[in-house]
């Protein structure tokens, strides 16, 4: 069994074989004194074939010869190219699109005779047996439509809603005779908090909790005078506010009502929330604070906790996308490697937007094509080692 490198080297042999070159830097095909120079012309224009025929070293008039070229590409695609006379050569009637990797079959008719040649012109292609690809954890996916979710990464902290705290004080000055709630204790709305004896009437009256919550501050004890001060503070932590800082460059992209995924250190998963307002002031770092509310009825979260969030900016569908992990560089192109049976070959991409792990594909590879999505660098290394070049 060949190693991937051996496959690449064997595949490259036909690519790197010595070929005769003509005055137009094209490949020379000969049959006795009859010769065809096949060149790909791409100087400031889309690549196309140009044919320069000759016999016994003398040019043949382009109108005196019929030429047809068929390019057999990986995956069963065949490009059928006909030619017309232009100046002193024949010009192909279609663009030679990338990759320039194909088996070429050229048929010529001249002077009542027919000629035919076939040769390989491969680049960016390598053969790797399936068993070896599996061993190297080369994984593929298919080019398909994808839903893109553009999100903005932000950071912030948890705070109390302003209407979720109540300050408990005595209506009439007096002595605290009984205290039924202490620091850290959970209380319910209407629950007895303390009994106070009025200094003036010497009558006792009771103070009840106005909300459900937790005693978060205690400034009084039995036997003390109320003295018109705050005695207890009760906080309802069933709902908390997420305060998220958004810096100037991104502020215009964040809208009220946007969904945000909140991640809290030590907590698995995310909490979904919705931005309901923003503050009119900014932080010392010029970040604008956007606020969202999260449920804390289970008491999993605490005021002051640092959080991170991903604000949904936009959500849309693209017709074709590939995994960013599959993209490599090849010459001046960004490519993925299409897989056909045990062969892999570059596909030059016209790339659009990149969102998360996905890259939008505007052109260069059709939907449904199987391509390498994981460990594509292995394919790149084998192709680079093979020395397959862009040779016309």
Short mmCIF file of C-alpha atoms in Angstrom, two decimals:
data_model
loop_
_atom_site.label_atom_id
_atom_site.label_comp_id
_atom_site.label_asym_id
_atom_site.label_seq_id
_atom_site.Cartn_x
_atom_site.Cartn_y
_atom_site.Cartn_z
CA UNK A 1 0.00 0.00 0.00
CA UNK A 2 1.34 3.42 -0.96
CA UNK A 3 1.70 6.22 1.54
CA UNK A 4 -0.02 9.51 0.69
CA UNK A 5 3.32 11.01 -0.30
CA UNK A 6 4.01 8.10 -2.65
CA UNK A 7 0.61 8.52 -4.28
CA UNK A 8 1.35 12.21 -4.74
CA UNK A 9 4.77 11.51 -6.26
CA UNK A 10 3.40 8.89 -8.66
CA UNK A 11 0.57 11.21 -9.64
CA UNK A 12 3.05 14.03 -10.25
CA UNK A 13 5.20 12.01 -12.64
CA UNK A 14 2.93 12.68 -15.61
CA UNK A 15 2.66 16.35 -14.63
CA UNK A 16 6.40 16.82 -14.41
CA UNK A 17 7.37 14.84 -17.52
CA UNK A 18 9.48 16.74 -20.05
CA UNK A 19 7.37 18.34 -22.76
CA UNK A 20 8.52 20.15 -25.86
CA UNK A 21 7.72 23.84 -25.79
CA UNK A 22 7.00 26.07 -28.75
CA UNK A 23 7.75 29.74 -29.47
CA UNK A 24 4.44 30.72 -27.79
CA UNK A 25 5.36 28.78 -24.62
CA UNK A 26 2.79 26.13 -25.49
CA UNK A 27 3.04 22.34 -25.58
CA UNK A 28 4.13 20.86 -28.91
CA UNK A 29 2.21 17.81 -30.19
CA UNK A 30 3.85 16.04 -33.18
CA UNK A 31 2.96 13.44 -35.76
CA UNK A 32 5.93 13.20 -38.15
CA UNK A 33 6.25 16.67 -39.72
CA UNK A 34 2.77 17.77 -38.65
CA UNK A 35 2.82 19.71 -35.37
CA UNK A 36 0.37 21.54 -33.13
CA UNK A 37 1.40 24.06 -30.48
CA UNK A 38 -1.24 24.25 -27.71
CA UNK A 39 -0.99 27.34 -25.53
CA UNK A 40 -3.20 28.81 -22.84
CA UNK A 41 -3.29 32.57 -23.28
CA UNK A 42 -4.22 34.60 -20.18
CA UNK A 43 -2.45 37.93 -20.48
CA UNK A 44 -4.93 40.48 -19.10
CA UNK A 45 -7.95 38.37 -20.05
CA UNK A 46 -9.73 35.14 -19.01
CA UNK A 47 -7.63 32.08 -19.94
CA UNK A 48 -8.33 30.54 -23.35
CA UNK A 49 -6.71 28.06 -25.72
CA UNK A 50 -4.77 29.23 -28.76
CA UNK A 51 -3.55 26.76 -31.37
CA UNK A 52 -0.55 27.33 -33.67
CA UNK A 53 -0.40 24.60 -36.37
CA UNK A 54 2.60 23.92 -38.61
CA UNK A 55 3.99 21.37 -41.04
CA UNK A 56 7.70 20.86 -41.60
CA UNK A 57 8.26 23.90 -39.43
CA UNK A 58 6.13 26.21 -41.58
CA UNK A 59 2.87 27.73 -40.25
CA UNK A 60 -0.44 26.39 -41.56
CA UNK A 61 -3.12 28.92 -42.35
CA UNK A 62 -5.72 28.76 -39.52
CA UNK A 63 -8.59 28.43 -42.03
CA UNK A 64 -7.01 25.28 -43.48
CA UNK A 65 -7.34 23.18 -40.31
CA UNK A 66 -10.16 22.02 -38.03
CA UNK A 67 -9.42 21.65 -34.30
CA UNK A 68 -11.46 20.31 -31.39
CA UNK A 69 -10.31 19.97 -27.80
CA UNK A 70 -12.06 18.07 -25.04
CA UNK A 71 -11.07 18.62 -21.40
CA UNK A 72 -12.03 15.75 -19.10
CA UNK A 73 -12.14 17.07 -15.54
CA UNK A 74 -12.29 15.24 -12.23
CA UNK A 75 -15.89 14.30 -11.51
CA UNK A 76 -16.93 13.47 -15.07
CA UNK A 77 -17.23 17.04 -16.41
CA UNK A 78 -16.16 17.40 -20.08
CA UNK A 79 -15.55 20.80 -21.68
CA UNK A 80 -15.95 20.67 -25.48
CA UNK A 81 -13.99 23.47 -27.15
CA UNK A 82 -14.15 24.44 -30.82
CA UNK A 83 -11.88 26.92 -32.53
CA UNK A 84 -12.05 29.75 -35.06
CA UNK A 85 -9.35 31.47 -37.06
CA UNK A 86 -7.86 34.69 -35.72
CA UNK A 87 -4.71 36.28 -37.11
CA UNK A 88 -2.12 33.50 -37.41
CA UNK A 89 -3.70 31.11 -34.86
CA UNK A 90 -6.93 29.38 -33.87
CA UNK A 91 -8.74 30.70 -30.83
CA UNK A 92 -10.86 28.58 -28.50
CA UNK A 93 -14.50 29.51 -28.02
CA UNK A 94 -14.68 29.22 -24.22
CA UNK A 95 -12.82 30.26 -21.09
CA UNK A 96 -10.50 27.72 -19.49
CA UNK A 97 -11.69 28.10 -15.92
CA UNK A 98 -9.73 27.09 -12.83
CA UNK A 99 -8.39 24.69 -11.88
CA UNK A 100 -6.40 24.03 -15.04
CA UNK A 101 -6.41 20.34 -14.20
CA UNK A 102 -7.76 17.93 -16.79
CA UNK A 103 -7.03 15.26 -19.38
CA UNK A 104 -6.70 16.90 -22.79
CA UNK A 105 -7.85 15.18 -25.99
CA UNK A 106 -7.06 17.17 -29.16
CA UNK A 107 -8.38 16.20 -32.58
CA UNK A 108 -7.12 17.89 -35.76
CA UNK A 109 -8.16 17.53 -39.40
CA UNK A 110 -5.88 18.80 -42.16
CA UNK A 111 -5.27 17.84 -45.76
CA UNK A 112 -7.71 14.96 -45.63
CA UNK A 113 -6.02 13.42 -42.58
CA UNK A 114 -7.11 13.17 -38.94
CA UNK A 115 -4.77 13.43 -35.96
CA UNK A 116 -5.41 12.88 -32.27
CA UNK A 117 -3.39 13.33 -29.10
CA UNK A 118 -4.20 12.89 -25.41
CA UNK A 119 -2.20 14.04 -22.42
CA UNK A 120 -2.71 14.86 -18.76
CA UNK A 121 -2.47 18.41 -17.48
CA UNK A 122 -3.04 17.97 -13.75
CA UNK A 123 -2.45 20.49 -10.98
CA UNK A 124 -3.57 20.60 -7.37
CA UNK A 125 -4.63 16.96 -7.51
CA UNK A 126 -3.57 14.02 -5.35
CA UNK A 127 -4.63 10.41 -4.86
CA UNK A 128 -5.06 9.13 -1.30
CA UNK A 129 -6.54 5.72 -0.56
CA UNK A 130 -9.65 5.76 1.60
CA UNK A 131 -8.01 3.65 4.32
CA UNK A 132 -5.16 6.16 4.60
CA UNK A 133 -7.56 9.12 4.59
CA UNK A 134 -9.48 7.49 7.46
CA UNK A 135 -6.27 6.88 9.40
CA UNK A 136 -5.35 10.55 9.03
CA UNK A 137 -8.85 11.64 10.13
CA UNK A 138 -9.53 13.46 6.87
CA UNK A 139 -13.22 14.36 7.06
CA UNK A 140 -15.47 15.67 4.33
CA UNK A 141 -18.76 17.50 4.06
CA UNK A 142 -20.88 18.72 1.17
CA UNK A 143 -21.24 22.28 -0.05
CA UNK A 144 -24.72 23.32 0.99
CA UNK A 145 -26.87 26.25 2.03
CA UNK A 146 -26.33 27.49 5.56
CA UNK A 147 -28.00 29.83 8.01
CA UNK A 148 -25.55 32.51 9.12
CA UNK A 149 -25.92 34.17 12.49
CA UNK A 150 -23.85 37.30 12.90
CA UNK A 151 -23.13 37.85 16.59
CA UNK A 152 -21.23 40.43 18.61
CA UNK A 153 -19.12 39.22 21.54
CA UNK A 154 -19.53 41.47 24.59
CA UNK A 155 -18.86 41.41 28.33
CA UNK A 156 -20.69 42.71 31.35
CA UNK A 157 -22.03 41.93 34.80
CA UNK A 158 -25.23 41.06 36.67
CA UNK A 159 -27.03 43.72 38.65
CA UNK A 160 -30.29 44.20 40.53
CA UNK A 161 -33.36 45.65 38.81
CA UNK A 162 -34.00 49.11 40.36
CA UNK A 163 -37.54 48.18 41.45
CA UNK A 164 -36.46 44.92 43.07
CA UNK A 165 -35.21 46.39 46.37
CA UNK A 166 -37.17 47.72 49.31
CA UNK A 167 -35.82 49.70 52.27
CA UNK A 168 -37.60 48.83 55.54
CA UNK A 169 -37.98 51.51 58.23
CA UNK A 170 -40.39 52.21 61.09
CA UNK A 171 -43.40 54.50 60.60
CA UNK A 172 -43.20 55.77 64.18
CA UNK A 173 -40.05 56.02 66.30
CA UNK A 174 -39.81 53.29 68.86
CA UNK A 175 -38.05 50.28 70.32
CA UNK A 176 -37.69 47.04 68.38
CA UNK A 177 -39.32 44.38 70.56
CA UNK A 178 -39.05 41.43 68.18
CA UNK A 179 -37.10 40.73 64.97
CA UNK A 180 -38.40 37.92 62.74
CA UNK A 181 -36.06 38.33 59.74
CA UNK A 182 -32.27 38.53 59.67
CA UNK A 183 -29.49 38.97 57.12
CA UNK A 184 -29.61 36.33 54.34
CA UNK A 185 -33.07 35.05 55.21
CA UNK A 186 -35.66 34.53 52.49
CA UNK A 187 -38.99 36.22 53.11
CA UNK A 188 -42.34 36.33 51.37
CA UNK A 189 -44.60 39.26 50.70
CA UNK A 190 -46.78 39.91 53.81
CA UNK A 191 -44.43 38.01 56.14
CA UNK A 192 -43.87 39.56 59.60
CA UNK A 193 -40.46 41.20 59.82
CA UNK A 194 -40.45 42.90 63.25
CA UNK A 195 -42.55 44.30 66.11
CA UNK A 196 -41.93 47.90 67.24
CA UNK A 197 -43.23 49.64 70.41
CA UNK A 198 -44.01 53.29 69.74
CA UNK A 199 -42.18 55.73 72.02
CA UNK A 200 -45.15 58.07 72.10
CA UNK A 201 -48.14 55.72 72.55
CA UNK A 202 -46.27 52.73 73.96
CA UNK A 203 -48.43 50.66 71.59
CA UNK A 204 -46.83 47.90 69.57
CA UNK A 205 -47.20 47.71 65.79
CA UNK A 206 -45.98 45.26 63.23
CA UNK A 207 -43.93 45.68 60.06
CA UNK A 208 -44.48 43.25 57.16
CA UNK A 209 -42.46 42.51 54.04
CA UNK A 210 -43.74 44.39 50.99
CA UNK A 211 -42.19 41.91 48.49
CA UNK A 212 -40.78 38.43 48.11
CA UNK A 213 -37.02 38.41 48.46
CA UNK A 214 -33.95 38.02 50.58
CA UNK A 215 -32.76 40.21 53.45
CA UNK A 216 -29.63 41.74 51.97
CA UNK A 217 -28.96 44.33 54.67
CA UNK A 218 -29.64 44.34 58.43
CA UNK A 219 -29.03 47.47 60.49
CA UNK A 220 -31.19 46.76 63.53
CA UNK A 221 -31.50 44.39 66.47
CA UNK A 222 -33.94 43.71 69.30
CA UNK A 223 -33.91 46.46 71.90
CA UNK A 224 -32.62 49.16 69.55
CA UNK A 225 -34.39 52.39 68.69
CA UNK A 226 -35.61 52.75 65.13
CA UNK A 227 -34.52 56.43 64.95
CA UNK A 228 -36.00 56.96 61.47
CA UNK A 229 -33.24 54.94 59.80
CA UNK A 230 -33.17 52.00 57.38
CA UNK A 231 -33.61 48.83 59.44
CA UNK A 232 -33.60 46.13 56.76
CA UNK A 233 -33.20 45.93 53.02
CA UNK A 234 -35.04 43.25 51.05
CA UNK A 235 -33.99 42.36 47.53
CA UNK A 236 -35.98 40.29 45.04
CA UNK A 237 -33.39 38.39 42.99
CA UNK A 238 -35.83 36.29 40.93
CA UNK A 239 -34.99 38.56 38.00
CA UNK A 240 -31.55 40.05 37.35
CA UNK A 241 -30.30 42.63 34.90
CA UNK A 242 -27.43 41.87 32.54
CA UNK A 243 -25.45 45.05 31.82
CA UNK A 244 -23.42 44.60 28.62
CA UNK A 245 -20.79 47.06 27.39
CA UNK A 246 -20.76 47.79 23.65
CA UNK A 247 -17.95 49.92 22.22
CA UNK A 248 -18.54 52.79 19.76
CA UNK A 249 -17.77 50.93 16.51
CA UNK A 250 -20.49 48.37 17.23
CA UNK A 251 -23.12 50.49 18.98
CA UNK A 252 -25.10 51.30 15.83
CA UNK A 253 -25.44 47.58 15.03
CA UNK A 254 -27.13 46.69 18.32
CA UNK A 255 -30.91 47.17 18.35
CA UNK A 256 -33.44 47.05 21.15
CA UNK A 257 -35.17 43.69 21.09
CA UNK A 258 -32.03 41.87 19.93
CA UNK A 259 -31.55 38.37 21.32
CA UNK A 260 -28.42 37.79 23.38
CA UNK A 261 -26.90 34.51 24.59
CA UNK A 262 -25.48 34.97 28.08
CA UNK A 263 -22.66 32.75 29.33
CA UNK A 264 -21.79 32.77 33.02
CA UNK A 265 -18.53 31.29 34.38
CA UNK A 266 -19.20 28.06 36.21
CA UNK A 267 -22.56 27.56 34.51
CA UNK A 268 -23.03 25.15 31.62
CA UNK A 269 -24.92 26.24 28.55
CA UNK A 270 -26.22 29.70 27.79
CA UNK A 271 -29.13 31.82 29.02
CA UNK A 272 -31.18 33.53 26.32
CA UNK A 273 -32.30 37.08 26.98
CA UNK A 274 -33.57 40.10 25.06
CA UNK A 275 -32.17 43.62 25.16
CA UNK A 276 -34.87 45.96 26.47
CA UNK A 277 -33.05 49.29 26.86
CA UNK A 278 -29.73 51.12 27.01
CA UNK A 279 -28.34 53.70 29.38
CA UNK A 280 -27.82 57.32 28.31
CA UNK A 281 -24.33 57.47 29.81
CA UNK A 282 -21.19 55.58 28.83
CA UNK A 283 -18.44 53.96 30.89
CA UNK A 284 -14.94 55.36 31.35
CA UNK A 285 -13.94 53.15 28.41
CA UNK A 286 -16.69 54.79 26.27
CA UNK A 287 -18.77 51.62 26.23
CA UNK A 288 -22.53 52.06 26.03
CA UNK A 289 -24.48 49.82 28.41
CA UNK A 290 -27.25 47.71 26.91
CA UNK A 291 -29.48 45.86 29.35
CA UNK A 292 -31.32 42.55 29.27
CA UNK A 293 -33.25 40.64 31.93
CA UNK A 294 -32.64 37.01 32.92
CA UNK A 295 -34.61 34.64 35.11
CA UNK A 296 -33.00 33.78 38.43
CA UNK A 297 -35.90 32.03 40.14
CA UNK A 298 -33.61 29.07 40.91
CA UNK A 299 -31.03 31.33 42.53
CA UNK A 300 -28.24 30.14 40.24
CA UNK A 301 -26.83 33.63 39.61
CA UNK A 302 -25.50 36.39 41.83
CA UNK A 303 -25.38 40.15 41.64
CA UNK A 304 -21.93 41.31 40.54
CA UNK A 305 -21.07 38.18 38.55
CA UNK A 306 -19.03 38.84 35.41
CA UNK A 307 -20.67 37.46 32.25
CA UNK A 308 -20.06 37.30 28.53
CA UNK A 309 -22.68 37.59 25.84
CA UNK A 310 -23.22 37.17 22.12
CA UNK A 311 -25.70 39.67 20.73
CA UNK A 312 -27.54 38.56 17.59
CA UNK A 313 -26.96 41.25 14.94
CA UNK A 314 -28.36 39.50 11.88
CA UNK A 315 -29.61 36.11 10.74
CA UNK A 316 -29.87 35.08 7.09
CA UNK A 317 -29.46 32.15 4.71
CA UNK A 318 -26.72 31.76 2.09
CA UNK A 319 -27.06 29.36 -0.82
CA UNK A 320 -23.56 27.87 -0.50
CA UNK A 321 -21.11 27.67 2.38
CA UNK A 322 -18.04 25.69 3.41
CA UNK A 323 -16.27 25.21 6.72
CA UNK A 324 -13.50 27.74 7.30
CA UNK A 325 -11.38 24.89 8.64
CA UNK A 326 -11.29 23.38 5.14
CA UNK A 327 -9.90 26.43 3.36
CA UNK A 328 -6.24 26.50 2.30
CA UNK A 329 -4.06 28.68 0.06
CA UNK A 330 -3.07 27.57 -3.43
CA UNK A 331 -1.08 29.97 -5.61
CA UNK A 332 -2.99 33.25 -5.27
CA UNK A 333 -6.31 31.55 -4.46
CA UNK A 334 -8.28 30.44 -1.45
CA UNK A 335 -9.32 26.85 -2.09
CA UNK A 336 -10.98 23.78 -0.73
CA UNK A 337 -10.22 20.25 -1.92
CA UNK A 338 -13.03 18.49 -3.74
CA UNK A 339 -13.15 14.72 -3.26
CA UNK A 340 -14.08 12.33 -6.06
CA UNK A 341 -13.63 8.70 -5.07
CA UNK A 342 -10.01 8.56 -3.82
CA UNK A 343 -8.84 11.71 -5.61
CA UNK A 344 -8.70 15.22 -4.19
CA UNK A 345 -8.35 18.38 -6.24
CA UNK A 346 -8.32 22.13 -5.62
CA UNK A 347 -11.41 24.24 -6.20
CA UNK A 348 -10.69 27.95 -6.37
CA UNK A 349 -13.26 29.88 -4.37
CA UNK A 350 -14.88 33.26 -4.75
CA UNK A 351 -15.46 33.97 -1.06
CA UNK A 352 -18.14 36.14 0.56
CA UNK A 353 -18.96 36.66 4.21
CA UNK A 354 -17.39 34.73 7.08
CA UNK A 355 -19.57 34.05 10.10
CA UNK A 356 -18.54 31.73 12.93
CA UNK A 357 -17.17 28.47 11.49
CA UNK A 358 -18.67 29.09 8.03
CA UNK A 359 -17.56 30.93 4.89
CA UNK A 360 -19.99 31.95 2.17
CA UNK A 361 -19.08 30.73 -1.32
CA UNK A 362 -20.03 33.00 -4.22
CA UNK A 363 -18.44 30.85 -6.91
CA UNK A 364 -15.87 28.20 -7.77
CA UNK A 365 -17.63 25.09 -6.50
CA UNK A 366 -21.23 23.89 -7.00
CA UNK A 367 -23.67 22.87 -4.28
CA UNK A 368 -23.50 19.21 -3.35
CA UNK A 369 -19.76 18.88 -3.99
CA UNK A 370 -17.98 16.78 -1.39
CA UNK A 371 -14.97 18.64 0.02
CA UNK A 372 -12.42 18.22 2.80
CA UNK A 373 -13.66 20.05 5.91
CA UNK A 374 -11.18 18.74 8.49
CA UNK A 375 -7.42 18.19 8.27
CA UNK A 376 -7.25 19.72 4.78
CA UNK A 377 -3.65 20.74 5.52
CA UNK A 378 -2.70 17.08 4.90
CA UNK A 379 -4.00 17.33 1.35
CA UNK A 380 -2.16 20.62 0.87
CA UNK A 381 1.09 19.10 2.12
CA UNK A 382 0.80 16.15 -0.27
CA UNK A 383 0.06 18.41 -3.24
CA UNK A 384 2.95 20.73 -2.34
CA UNK A 385 5.29 17.76 -2.04
CA UNK A 386 4.18 16.37 -5.41
CA UNK A 387 5.47 19.53 -7.09
CA UNK A 388 2.45 19.74 -9.41
CA UNK A 389 2.72 23.13 -11.09
CA UNK A 390 0.60 25.54 -13.09
CA UNK A 391 2.20 24.51 -16.37
CA UNK A 392 0.65 25.15 -19.76
#
